């Protein structure tokens, strides 16, 4: 994970260029990851971006679970932004703990410790930035040419003669 978001990603308090931002507060408990998945799924469905849903839900739930487990117990903020210029999203998870995430090398039988590796593997970019009140972990997903072609293949074709 890099320390700063790429330049095309708006800052945590800036609206996206097209105004498409969804924010929600989550309790820092065992239900927060499930609630994050639901919020991401609903936002993406509303934007007609269901093709991002599986990966975005997984990555958001990993970041939220980390914030719930390692944060300071205060509510977690989830922000999801739709990119205006090229199809994609940015997800930001903010918690009040100043402790930065640490990537670990879990053993083969370990049930935990793979979240950051999953985020790094699936996201186009990801990172964490510190603030005076805690930190924000983020990732971006972009619709690649291959994914765009696959999404278009799922669209129904017009009937002959229509």
mmCIF file of C-alpha atoms in Angstrom, residues 32-34 36-38 40-41 44 52-66 78 80 89 91 93 114-123 139 141:
data_model
loop_
_atom_site.group_PDB
_atom_site.id
_atom_site.type_symbol
_atom_site.label_atom_id
_atom_site.label_comp_id
_atom_site.label_asym_id
_atom_site.label_seq_id
_atom_site.Cartn_x
_atom_site.Cartn_y
_atom_site.Cartn_z
ATOM 1 C CA UNK A 32 -19.618 -3.306 10.764
ATOM 2 C CA UNK A 33 -18.132 -5.388 7.918
ATOM 3 C CA UNK A 34 -21.572 -6.757 6.984
ATOM 4 C CA UNK A 36 -20.215 -1.982 4.892
ATOM 5 C CA UNK A 37 -20.908 -4.670 2.283
ATOM 6 C CA UNK A 38 -24.576 -3.727 2.255
ATOM 7 C CA UNK A 40 -21.408 -0.607 -0.957
ATOM 8 C CA UNK A 41 -23.841 -2.958 -2.728
ATOM 9 C CA UNK A 44 -23.173 0.578 -6.670
ATOM 10 C CA UNK A 52 -17.828 -3.719 -9.209
ATOM 11 C CA UNK A 53 -19.960 -5.077 -6.392
ATOM 12 C CA UNK A 54 -18.248 -8.349 -5.472
ATOM 13 C CA UNK A 55 -14.726 -6.928 -5.334
ATOM 14 C CA UNK A 56 -15.781 -3.610 -3.784
ATOM 15 C CA UNK A 57 -17.827 -5.333 -1.062
ATOM 16 C CA UNK A 58 -14.952 -7.652 -0.206
ATOM 17 C CA UNK A 59 -12.336 -4.899 -0.072
ATOM 18 C CA UNK A 60 -14.534 -2.478 1.883
ATOM 19 C CA UNK A 61 -15.393 -5.186 4.416
ATOM 20 C CA UNK A 62 -11.686 -6.005 4.860
ATOM 21 C CA UNK A 63 -10.816 -2.359 5.585
ATOM 22 C CA UNK A 64 -13.812 -1.898 7.888
ATOM 23 C CA UNK A 65 -13.057 -5.126 9.773
ATOM 24 C CA UNK A 66 -9.485 -3.896 10.310
ATOM 25 C CA UNK A 78 -17.210 4.755 5.075
ATOM 26 C CA UNK A 80 -17.688 5.622 -1.558
ATOM 27 C CA UNK A 89 -14.824 3.993 -7.623
ATOM 28 C CA UNK A 91 -13.669 3.669 -1.137
ATOM 29 C CA UNK A 93 -12.573 3.926 5.560
ATOM 30 C CA UNK A 114 -4.699 -11.510 4.909
ATOM 31 C CA UNK A 115 -6.904 -8.419 4.552
ATOM 32 C CA UNK A 116 -4.302 -5.917 3.378
ATOM 33 C CA UNK A 117 -2.814 -8.451 0.957
ATOM 34 C CA UNK A 118 -6.270 -9.034 -0.531
ATOM 35 C CA UNK A 119 -6.815 -5.285 -0.928
ATOM 36 C CA UNK A 120 -3.425 -4.845 -2.590
ATOM 37 C CA UNK A 121 -4.034 -7.780 -4.931
ATOM 38 C CA UNK A 122 -7.488 -6.747 -6.161
ATOM 39 C CA UNK A 123 -7.471 -2.939 -6.094
ATOM 40 C CA UNK A 139 -8.692 1.688 -2.431
ATOM 41 C CA UNK A 141 -11.262 -0.001 -8.498
#
